[in-house]
Amino acid sequence: MKSAISIAALCAALMLGASMPIVAYAADKPTLAFVVNGASDFWKAAEAGVKKAQAELPDYNLELKYPEQSSVAIQQRLMDDLVTAGVKGIMVSAVDPKTSTDGLNKIASETALFTTDSDAPQTNRIAYIGSSNVDAGKQAAEIAKKAMPEGGKCLGFVGLLGADNARERIQGMKDGLAGTKIELVDVRGDDIDQTRAKKNVEDALVASPDVTCMVGFYSYNTPRIYEALRDAGKLGQITVVGFDDDPITLGGVKEGTVAATVVQQPFEWAYQGMKMMAAYLKGDKSSIPENKLLIIDTVIVGKDDVDAYAANLKKMAGN
């Protein structure tokens, strides 16, 4: 009877979508966790970075964790569970730093907290390891200016409008377009719902026929833009500015239907971040910059760069 009750409880928890309790970690082998903001192929490179760091940190247990949904509450619950289980350090891409200051500070009071991808500088995090999202936005503006010398109207698409990485990329692009004939007229969010992401593009094609440029600010947004334009027979008619290195995005860049893409280095975020956390826990703070920002440069990948870039990605992944 006892086992039957346990199985029933397990099934009920799964049906409710609840996180199962995380088994307590062994005290003799500290665990460090990399917590992302939602399910996306973008994080596969970070998984490879964690794997490489693990090979160099045999005295630690390194994990990459996905929340069940891209939500502040669910991400917070995941981190709370990790802390309860005894994790010694967390690196997190905060879903919405502006609304989760208290929650992140709670985690920072209980374990070593670092941020990545989307920073939370108003919290007590130890350091941020990731891109300068403002600079990445400015690079997106450079792509648009090169592709649209006569000007035009751009419409942006992004997952989390409230996340720092989104706000900073948008602002960076607007700053980069200042004084030109190109305008970023609006940005539409989808809460990391890829079906909704594609529908946002489809709706825009109907509601905003004067738009001549579309910008995918998150890794999956450019592929959804590509698919919507392809389905509407408008590939090549609208300038597409991409972010990150989804295979569909890189394929579009190579065939010329995506002007170029701004790529980040999540592999390096995870690899360098895990090593930084491990050193910090041992009392070595020398790798933490004075301004608490370790910026990993973003780069523009254009048509002539795709093959070399893709080959390097495979090498990093160990393929």
mmCIF file of C-alpha atoms in Angstrom:
data_model
loop_
_atom_site.group_PDB
_atom_site.id
_atom_site.type_symbol
_atom_site.label_atom_id
_atom_site.label_comp_id
_atom_site.label_asym_id
_atom_site.label_seq_id
_atom_site.Cartn_x
_atom_site.Cartn_y
_atom_site.Cartn_z
ATOM 1 C CA MET A 1 0.000 0.000 0.000
ATOM 2 C CA LYS A 2 2.799 2.406 0.864
ATOM 3 C CA SER A 3 4.429 2.006 -2.569
ATOM 4 C CA ALA A 4 1.052 2.436 -4.281
ATOM 5 C CA ILE A 5 0.511 5.717 -2.467
ATOM 6 C CA SER A 6 3.988 6.898 -3.451
ATOM 7 C CA ILE A 7 3.347 6.084 -7.117
ATOM 8 C CA ALA A 8 0.011 7.876 -7.004
ATOM 9 C CA ALA A 9 1.646 10.929 -5.463
ATOM 10 C CA LEU A 10 4.317 10.901 -8.144
ATOM 11 C CA CYS A 11 1.732 10.742 -10.937
ATOM 12 C CA ALA A 12 -0.271 13.550 -9.357
ATOM 13 C CA ALA A 13 2.799 15.750 -9.174
ATOM 14 C CA LEU A 14 3.594 15.098 -12.830
ATOM 15 C CA MET A 15 0.019 15.846 -13.892
ATOM 16 C CA LEU A 16 0.161 19.140 -12.034
ATOM 17 C CA GLY A 17 3.437 20.047 -13.733
ATOM 18 C CA ALA A 18 5.144 20.419 -10.379
ATOM 19 C CA SER A 19 8.902 20.181 -10.029
ATOM 20 C CA MET A 20 9.919 16.970 -8.345
ATOM 21 C CA PRO A 21 12.155 17.513 -5.312
ATOM 22 C CA ILE A 22 15.834 17.589 -6.140
ATOM 23 C CA VAL A 23 17.820 14.910 -4.333
ATOM 24 C CA ALA A 24 20.228 16.361 -1.779
ATOM 25 C CA TYR A 25 23.763 16.742 -3.074
ATOM 26 C CA ALA A 26 26.771 15.144 -1.429
ATOM 27 C CA ALA A 27 28.642 17.610 0.758
ATOM 28 C CA ASP A 28 32.065 16.230 -0.254
ATOM 29 C CA LYS A 29 31.549 17.137 -3.923
ATOM 30 C CA PRO A 30 30.043 20.633 -4.274
ATOM 31 C CA THR A 31 27.422 21.101 -6.986
ATOM 32 C CA LEU A 32 27.279 24.148 -9.247
ATOM 33 C CA ALA A 33 24.188 24.768 -11.372
ATOM 34 C CA PHE A 34 23.660 26.744 -14.564
ATOM 35 C CA VAL A 35 19.953 27.717 -14.661
ATOM 36 C CA VAL A 36 18.581 28.911 -18.004
ATOM 37 C CA ASN A 37 15.497 31.023 -18.706
ATOM 38 C CA GLY A 38 13.533 28.556 -20.848
ATOM 39 C CA ALA A 39 13.756 25.642 -23.238
ATOM 40 C CA SER A 40 15.665 26.551 -26.405
ATOM 41 C CA ASP A 41 18.283 24.957 -28.651
ATOM 42 C CA PHE A 42 20.326 28.082 -27.923
ATOM 43 C CA TRP A 43 21.417 26.493 -24.640
ATOM 44 C CA LYS A 44 22.964 23.398 -26.249
ATOM 45 C CA ALA A 45 26.238 25.298 -26.601
ATOM 46 C CA ALA A 46 26.086 26.098 -22.873
ATOM 47 C CA GLU A 47 25.594 22.397 -22.158
ATOM 48 C CA ALA A 48 28.821 21.734 -24.075
ATOM 49 C CA GLY A 49 30.556 24.446 -22.051
ATOM 50 C CA VAL A 50 29.408 22.865 -18.789
ATOM 51 C CA LYS A 51 30.653 19.497 -20.040
ATOM 52 C CA LYS A 52 34.105 20.905 -20.831
ATOM 53 C CA ALA A 53 34.316 22.623 -17.441
ATOM 54 C CA GLN A 54 33.284 19.371 -15.723
ATOM 55 C CA ALA A 55 36.267 17.589 -17.290
ATOM 56 C CA GLU A 56 38.554 20.197 -15.724
ATOM 57 C CA LEU A 57 36.772 20.329 -12.353
ATOM 58 C CA PRO A 58 36.568 16.702 -11.176
ATOM 59 C CA ASP A 59 36.046 17.804 -7.558
ATOM 60 C CA TYR A 60 32.728 19.460 -8.493
ATOM 61 C CA ASN A 61 29.425 18.271 -9.841
ATOM 62 C CA LEU A 62 28.241 20.605 -12.626
ATOM 63 C CA GLU A 63 24.666 20.697 -13.912
ATOM 64 C CA LEU A 64 22.585 22.692 -16.396
ATOM 65 C CA LYS A 65 18.936 23.085 -15.390
ATOM 66 C CA TYR A 66 15.878 24.053 -17.458
ATOM 67 C CA PRO A 67 12.752 25.458 -15.763
ATOM 68 C CA GLU A 68 9.518 23.759 -16.821
ATOM 69 C CA GLN A 69 8.282 27.055 -18.267
ATOM 70 C CA SER A 70 9.777 30.475 -18.837
ATOM 71 C CA SER A 71 8.303 32.142 -15.790
ATOM 72 C CA VAL A 72 9.748 34.065 -12.854
ATOM 73 C CA ALA A 73 7.864 31.920 -10.328
ATOM 74 C CA ILE A 74 8.907 28.596 -11.845
ATOM 75 C CA GLN A 75 12.535 29.647 -12.233
ATOM 76 C CA GLN A 76 12.570 30.850 -8.611
ATOM 77 C CA ARG A 77 11.082 27.583 -7.403
ATOM 78 C CA LEU A 78 13.763 25.656 -9.290
ATOM 79 C CA MET A 79 16.519 27.719 -7.647
ATOM 80 C CA ASP A 80 14.907 27.366 -4.221
ATOM 81 C CA ASP A 81 14.871 23.587 -4.699
ATOM 82 C CA LEU A 82 18.531 23.611 -5.714
ATOM 83 C CA VAL A 83 19.483 25.613 -2.624
ATOM 84 C CA THR A 84 17.480 23.278 -0.396
ATOM 85 C CA ALA A 85 19.300 20.323 -1.950
ATOM 86 C CA GLY A 86 22.643 21.914 -1.051
ATOM 87 C CA VAL A 87 23.895 23.430 -4.300
ATOM 88 C CA LYS A 88 26.900 25.683 -3.616
ATOM 89 C CA GLY A 89 26.643 28.047 -6.579
ATOM 90 C CA ILE A 90 24.058 29.089 -9.179
ATOM 91 C CA MET A 91 24.556 30.933 -12.442
ATOM 92 C CA VAL A 92 21.211 32.110 -13.803
ATOM 93 C CA SER A 93 19.768 33.800 -16.865
ATOM 94 C CA ALA A 94 17.034 35.685 -15.013
ATOM 95 C CA VAL A 95 13.627 35.595 -16.696
ATOM 96 C CA ASP A 96 12.673 39.086 -15.508
ATOM 97 C CA PRO A 97 15.266 40.726 -13.237
ATOM 98 C CA LYS A 98 13.126 43.808 -12.602
ATOM 99 C CA THR A 99 10.383 41.828 -10.876
ATOM 100 C CA SER A 100 12.553 39.233 -9.156
ATOM 101 C CA THR A 101 15.036 41.303 -7.131
ATOM 102 C CA ASP A 102 13.816 39.953 -3.794
ATOM 103 C CA GLY A 103 13.815 36.376 -5.009
ATOM 104 C CA LEU A 104 17.296 36.614 -6.481
ATOM 105 C CA ASN A 105 18.601 38.282 -3.323
ATOM 106 C CA LYS A 106 17.138 35.419 -1.309
ATOM 107 C CA ILE A 107 19.146 32.977 -3.410
ATOM 108 C CA ALA A 108 22.252 35.188 -3.089
ATOM 109 C CA SER A 109 21.934 35.052 0.706
ATOM 110 C CA GLU A 110 21.933 31.249 0.631
ATOM 111 C CA THR A 111 24.462 30.354 -2.077
ATOM 112 C CA ALA A 112 26.956 31.960 -4.468
ATOM 113 C CA LEU A 113 24.845 33.679 -7.134
ATOM 114 C CA PHE A 114 26.151 34.675 -10.557
ATOM 115 C CA THR A 115 24.179 35.869 -13.572
ATOM 116 C CA THR A 116 24.547 35.223 -17.284
ATOM 117 C CA ASP A 117 22.785 36.233 -20.513
ATOM 118 C CA SER A 118 20.293 38.530 -18.737
ATOM 119 C CA ASP A 119 21.920 40.382 -15.859
ATOM 120 C CA ALA A 120 20.348 41.530 -12.587
ATOM 121 C CA PRO A 121 22.771 44.273 -11.509
ATOM 122 C CA GLN A 122 20.405 45.618 -8.853
ATOM 123 C CA THR A 123 20.730 42.353 -6.895
ATOM 124 C CA ASN A 124 23.485 40.946 -4.726
ATOM 125 C CA ARG A 125 24.839 38.711 -7.490
ATOM 126 C CA ILE A 126 28.605 38.270 -7.381
ATOM 127 C CA ALA A 127 29.291 38.813 -11.081
ATOM 128 C CA TYR A 128 27.781 38.693 -14.568
ATOM 129 C CA ILE A 129 29.317 36.563 -17.322
ATOM 130 C CA GLY A 130 27.868 37.129 -20.772
ATOM 131 C CA SER A 131 27.409 39.498 -23.667
ATOM 132 C CA SER A 132 27.101 43.240 -23.665
ATOM 133 C CA ASN A 133 23.548 43.235 -24.933
ATOM 134 C CA VAL A 134 23.723 46.954 -25.719
ATOM 135 C CA ASP A 135 26.724 46.345 -27.977
ATOM 136 C CA ALA A 136 24.943 43.381 -29.564
ATOM 137 C CA GLY A 137 21.998 45.652 -30.354
ATOM 138 C CA LYS A 138 24.359 48.153 -31.940
ATOM 139 C CA GLN A 139 25.801 45.374 -34.094
ATOM 140 C CA ALA A 140 22.271 44.518 -35.228
ATOM 141 C CA ALA A 141 21.905 48.161 -36.251
ATOM 142 C CA GLU A 142 25.115 47.882 -38.295
ATOM 143 C CA ILE A 143 23.666 44.897 -40.152
ATOM 144 C CA ALA A 144 20.477 46.822 -40.913
ATOM 145 C CA LYS A 145 22.340 49.916 -42.081
ATOM 146 C CA LYS A 146 24.501 47.900 -44.450
ATOM 147 C CA ALA A 147 21.524 45.983 -45.851
ATOM 148 C CA MET A 148 19.177 48.984 -46.081
ATOM 149 C CA PRO A 149 21.131 52.028 -47.285
ATOM 150 C CA GLU A 150 17.902 53.731 -48.405
ATOM 151 C CA GLY A 151 16.264 53.286 -44.999
ATOM 152 C CA GLY A 152 13.085 51.534 -43.923
ATOM 153 C CA LYS A 153 10.905 50.363 -41.038
ATOM 154 C CA CYS A 154 11.981 47.479 -38.807
ATOM 155 C CA LEU A 155 9.768 45.357 -36.578
ATOM 156 C CA GLY A 156 11.383 43.346 -33.792
ATOM 157 C CA PHE A 157 10.412 40.040 -32.199
ATOM 158 C CA VAL A 158 11.643 38.764 -28.836
ATOM 159 C CA GLY A 159 10.823 36.249 -26.134
ATOM 160 C CA LEU A 160 10.820 38.204 -22.879
ATOM 161 C CA LEU A 161 10.174 41.918 -23.251
ATOM 162 C CA GLY A 162 10.960 42.535 -19.579
ATOM 163 C CA ALA A 163 14.310 40.720 -19.493
ATOM 164 C CA ASP A 164 17.433 42.861 -19.365
ATOM 165 C CA ASN A 165 18.948 41.163 -22.411
ATOM 166 C CA ALA A 166 15.880 42.053 -24.501
ATOM 167 C CA ARG A 167 15.595 45.636 -23.286
ATOM 168 C CA GLU A 168 19.308 46.284 -23.771
ATOM 169 C CA ARG A 169 19.440 44.782 -27.272
ATOM 170 C CA ILE A 170 16.439 46.845 -28.310
ATOM 171 C CA GLN A 171 17.919 50.020 -26.851
ATOM 172 C CA GLY A 172 21.301 49.280 -28.412
ATOM 173 C CA MET A 173 19.730 48.863 -31.825
ATOM 174 C CA LYS A 174 17.742 52.071 -31.458
ATOM 175 C CA ASP A 175 20.914 53.914 -30.450
ATOM 176 C CA GLY A 176 22.762 52.462 -33.418
ATOM 177 C CA LEU A 177 20.027 53.559 -35.815
ATOM 178 C CA ALA A 178 19.824 57.109 -34.455
ATOM 179 C CA GLY A 179 20.254 59.690 -37.191
ATOM 180 C CA THR A 180 19.551 57.217 -40.006
ATOM 181 C CA LYS A 181 16.495 56.626 -42.172
ATOM 182 C CA ILE A 182 15.905 53.267 -40.492
ATOM 183 C CA GLU A 183 13.505 53.029 -37.548
ATOM 184 C CA LEU A 184 12.721 50.188 -35.152
ATOM 185 C CA VAL A 185 9.009 50.921 -34.895
ATOM 186 C CA ASP A 186 7.909 48.195 -32.470
ATOM 187 C CA VAL A 187 8.967 44.960 -30.754
ATOM 188 C CA ARG A 188 6.554 42.117 -30.030
ATOM 189 C CA GLY A 189 7.066 39.532 -27.293
ATOM 190 C CA ASP A 190 6.058 35.866 -27.168
ATOM 191 C CA ASP A 191 7.111 34.643 -23.674
ATOM 192 C CA ILE A 192 9.330 31.984 -25.299
ATOM 193 C CA ASP A 193 6.322 30.362 -26.967
ATOM 194 C CA GLN A 194 7.579 29.444 -30.416
ATOM 195 C CA THR A 195 4.121 28.917 -31.895
ATOM 196 C CA ARG A 196 3.199 32.401 -30.758
ATOM 197 C CA ALA A 197 6.542 33.708 -32.057
ATOM 198 C CA LYS A 198 5.726 32.592 -35.595
ATOM 199 C CA LYS A 199 2.148 33.864 -35.334
ATOM 200 C CA ASN A 200 3.447 37.287 -34.286
ATOM 201 C CA VAL A 201 5.330 37.445 -37.586
ATOM 202 C CA GLU A 202 2.360 36.175 -39.588
ATOM 203 C CA ASP A 203 0.093 38.774 -37.988
ATOM 204 C CA ALA A 204 2.632 41.520 -38.674
ATOM 205 C CA LEU A 205 2.762 40.642 -42.374
ATOM 206 C CA VAL A 206 -0.959 41.352 -42.562
ATOM 207 C CA ALA A 207 -1.197 44.308 -40.172
ATOM 208 C CA SER A 208 2.024 46.110 -41.126
ATOM 209 C CA PRO A 209 2.580 45.818 -44.896
ATOM 210 C CA ASP A 210 4.926 48.832 -44.836
ATOM 211 C CA VAL A 211 7.518 47.014 -42.713
ATOM 212 C CA THR A 212 10.675 46.347 -44.730
ATOM 213 C CA CYS A 213 12.842 44.764 -42.040
ATOM 214 C CA MET A 214 12.344 42.181 -39.287
ATOM 215 C CA VAL A 215 14.682 41.575 -36.352
ATOM 216 C CA GLY A 216 14.787 38.347 -34.334
ATOM 217 C CA PHE A 217 16.204 39.363 -30.942
ATOM 218 C CA TYR A 218 16.212 35.848 -29.419
ATOM 219 C CA SER A 219 17.790 32.746 -30.908
ATOM 220 C CA TYR A 220 14.527 31.155 -32.056
ATOM 221 C CA ASN A 221 12.906 34.376 -33.312
ATOM 222 C CA THR A 222 14.909 34.550 -36.527
ATOM 223 C CA PRO A 223 13.985 30.959 -37.530
ATOM 224 C CA ARG A 224 10.306 31.736 -36.919
ATOM 225 C CA ILE A 225 10.647 34.905 -39.017
ATOM 226 C CA TYR A 226 12.290 32.842 -41.749
ATOM 227 C CA GLU A 227 9.498 30.247 -41.695
ATOM 228 C CA ALA A 228 6.712 32.832 -41.739
ATOM 229 C CA LEU A 229 8.284 34.715 -44.650
ATOM 230 C CA ARG A 230 8.884 31.461 -46.520
ATOM 231 C CA ASP A 231 5.289 30.365 -46.046
ATOM 232 C CA ALA A 232 4.053 33.772 -47.234
ATOM 233 C CA GLY A 233 6.347 33.738 -50.284
ATOM 234 C CA LYS A 234 8.197 36.813 -49.035
ATOM 235 C CA LEU A 235 11.688 35.473 -48.367
ATOM 236 C CA GLY A 236 14.174 37.918 -49.814
ATOM 237 C CA GLN A 237 11.601 40.715 -49.977
ATOM 238 C CA ILE A 238 12.030 41.785 -46.337
ATOM 239 C CA THR A 239 15.425 42.357 -44.745
ATOM 240 C CA VAL A 240 15.995 39.955 -41.831
ATOM 241 C CA VAL A 241 18.464 40.762 -39.048
ATOM 242 C CA GLY A 242 19.268 37.797 -36.857
ATOM 243 C CA PHE A 243 20.608 36.967 -33.415
ATOM 244 C CA ASP A 244 22.485 33.807 -32.515
ATOM 245 C CA ASP A 245 23.318 30.705 -34.491
ATOM 246 C CA ASP A 246 20.288 28.494 -34.951
ATOM 247 C CA PRO A 247 20.891 26.263 -38.010
ATOM 248 C CA ILE A 248 17.927 27.853 -39.804
ATOM 249 C CA THR A 249 19.392 31.299 -39.163
ATOM 250 C CA LEU A 250 22.839 30.273 -40.415
ATOM 251 C CA GLY A 251 21.247 28.639 -43.455
ATOM 252 C CA GLY A 252 19.369 31.854 -44.201
ATOM 253 C CA VAL A 253 22.557 33.889 -43.890
ATOM 254 C CA LYS A 254 24.352 31.546 -46.279
ATOM 255 C CA GLU A 255 21.583 31.702 -48.893
ATOM 256 C CA GLY A 256 21.215 35.478 -48.511
ATOM 257 C CA THR A 257 17.666 35.588 -47.110
ATOM 258 C CA VAL A 258 18.998 36.683 -43.696
ATOM 259 C CA ALA A 259 21.273 39.729 -43.965
ATOM 260 C CA ALA A 260 23.575 38.583 -41.135
ATOM 261 C CA THR A 261 23.326 37.496 -37.513
ATOM 262 C CA VAL A 262 24.822 38.687 -34.221
ATOM 263 C CA VAL A 263 26.161 35.652 -32.411
ATOM 264 C CA GLN A 264 26.861 35.217 -28.722
ATOM 265 C CA GLN A 265 29.076 32.651 -27.040
ATOM 266 C CA PRO A 266 27.007 30.677 -24.498
ATOM 267 C CA PHE A 267 29.661 27.941 -24.606
ATOM 268 C CA GLU A 268 32.147 30.407 -23.116
ATOM 269 C CA TRP A 269 29.607 31.764 -20.626
ATOM 270 C CA ALA A 270 29.131 28.287 -19.193
ATOM 271 C CA TYR A 271 32.751 27.157 -19.418
ATOM 272 C CA GLN A 272 34.297 30.309 -17.958
ATOM 273 C CA GLY A 273 31.431 30.872 -15.538
ATOM 274 C CA MET A 274 31.642 27.422 -13.972
ATOM 275 C CA LYS A 275 35.402 27.775 -13.524
ATOM 276 C CA MET A 276 34.913 31.230 -12.000
ATOM 277 C CA MET A 277 32.336 29.910 -9.533
ATOM 278 C CA ALA A 278 34.564 26.994 -8.538
ATOM 279 C CA ALA A 279 37.508 29.336 -7.943
ATOM 280 C CA TYR A 280 35.297 31.723 -5.947
ATOM 281 C CA LEU A 281 34.146 28.920 -3.661
ATOM 282 C CA LYS A 282 37.792 28.093 -2.964
ATOM 283 C CA GLY A 283 38.409 31.699 -1.951
ATOM 284 C CA ASP A 284 40.048 32.804 -5.222
ATOM 285 C CA LYS A 285 38.346 36.005 -6.389
ATOM 286 C CA SER A 286 41.060 37.034 -8.856
ATOM 287 C CA SER A 287 38.951 36.156 -11.911
ATOM 288 C CA ILE A 288 36.106 38.470 -10.883
ATOM 289 C CA PRO A 289 36.476 41.877 -12.601
ATOM 290 C CA GLU A 290 36.372 44.992 -10.464
ATOM 291 C CA ASN A 291 33.118 46.073 -12.142
ATOM 292 C CA LYS A 292 31.711 42.543 -11.705
ATOM 293 C CA LEU A 293 31.188 42.197 -15.458
ATOM 294 C CA LEU A 294 32.986 39.581 -17.546
ATOM 295 C CA ILE A 295 31.964 40.495 -21.095
ATOM 296 C CA ILE A 296 32.281 37.837 -23.806
ATOM 297 C CA ASP A 297 32.266 39.599 -27.174
ATOM 298 C CA THR A 298 29.499 39.113 -29.710
ATOM 299 C CA VAL A 299 30.402 38.945 -33.400
ATOM 300 C CA ILE A 300 28.586 39.460 -36.690
ATOM 301 C CA VAL A 301 28.385 36.397 -38.934
ATOM 302 C CA GLY A 302 27.716 37.226 -42.571
ATOM 303 C CA LYS A 303 27.397 35.105 -45.702
ATOM 304 C CA ASP A 304 31.150 34.642 -46.124
ATOM 305 C CA ASP A 305 31.627 33.638 -42.476
ATOM 306 C CA VAL A 306 29.049 30.873 -42.092
ATOM 307 C CA ASP A 307 31.111 27.811 -43.032
ATOM 308 C CA ALA A 308 34.043 28.682 -40.776
ATOM 309 C CA TYR A 309 31.717 29.585 -37.916
ATOM 310 C CA ALA A 310 29.712 26.344 -38.241
ATOM 311 C CA ALA A 311 32.920 24.294 -38.293
ATOM 312 C CA ASN A 312 34.073 25.978 -35.092
ATOM 313 C CA LEU A 313 30.719 25.224 -33.433
ATOM 314 C CA LYS A 314 31.129 21.524 -34.204
ATOM 315 C CA LYS A 315 34.652 21.577 -32.819
ATOM 316 C CA MET A 316 33.500 23.159 -29.545
ATOM 317 C CA ALA A 317 30.731 20.555 -29.224
ATOM 318 C CA GLY A 318 33.298 17.794 -29.693
ATOM 319 C CA ASN A 319 31.875 16.621 -33.032
#
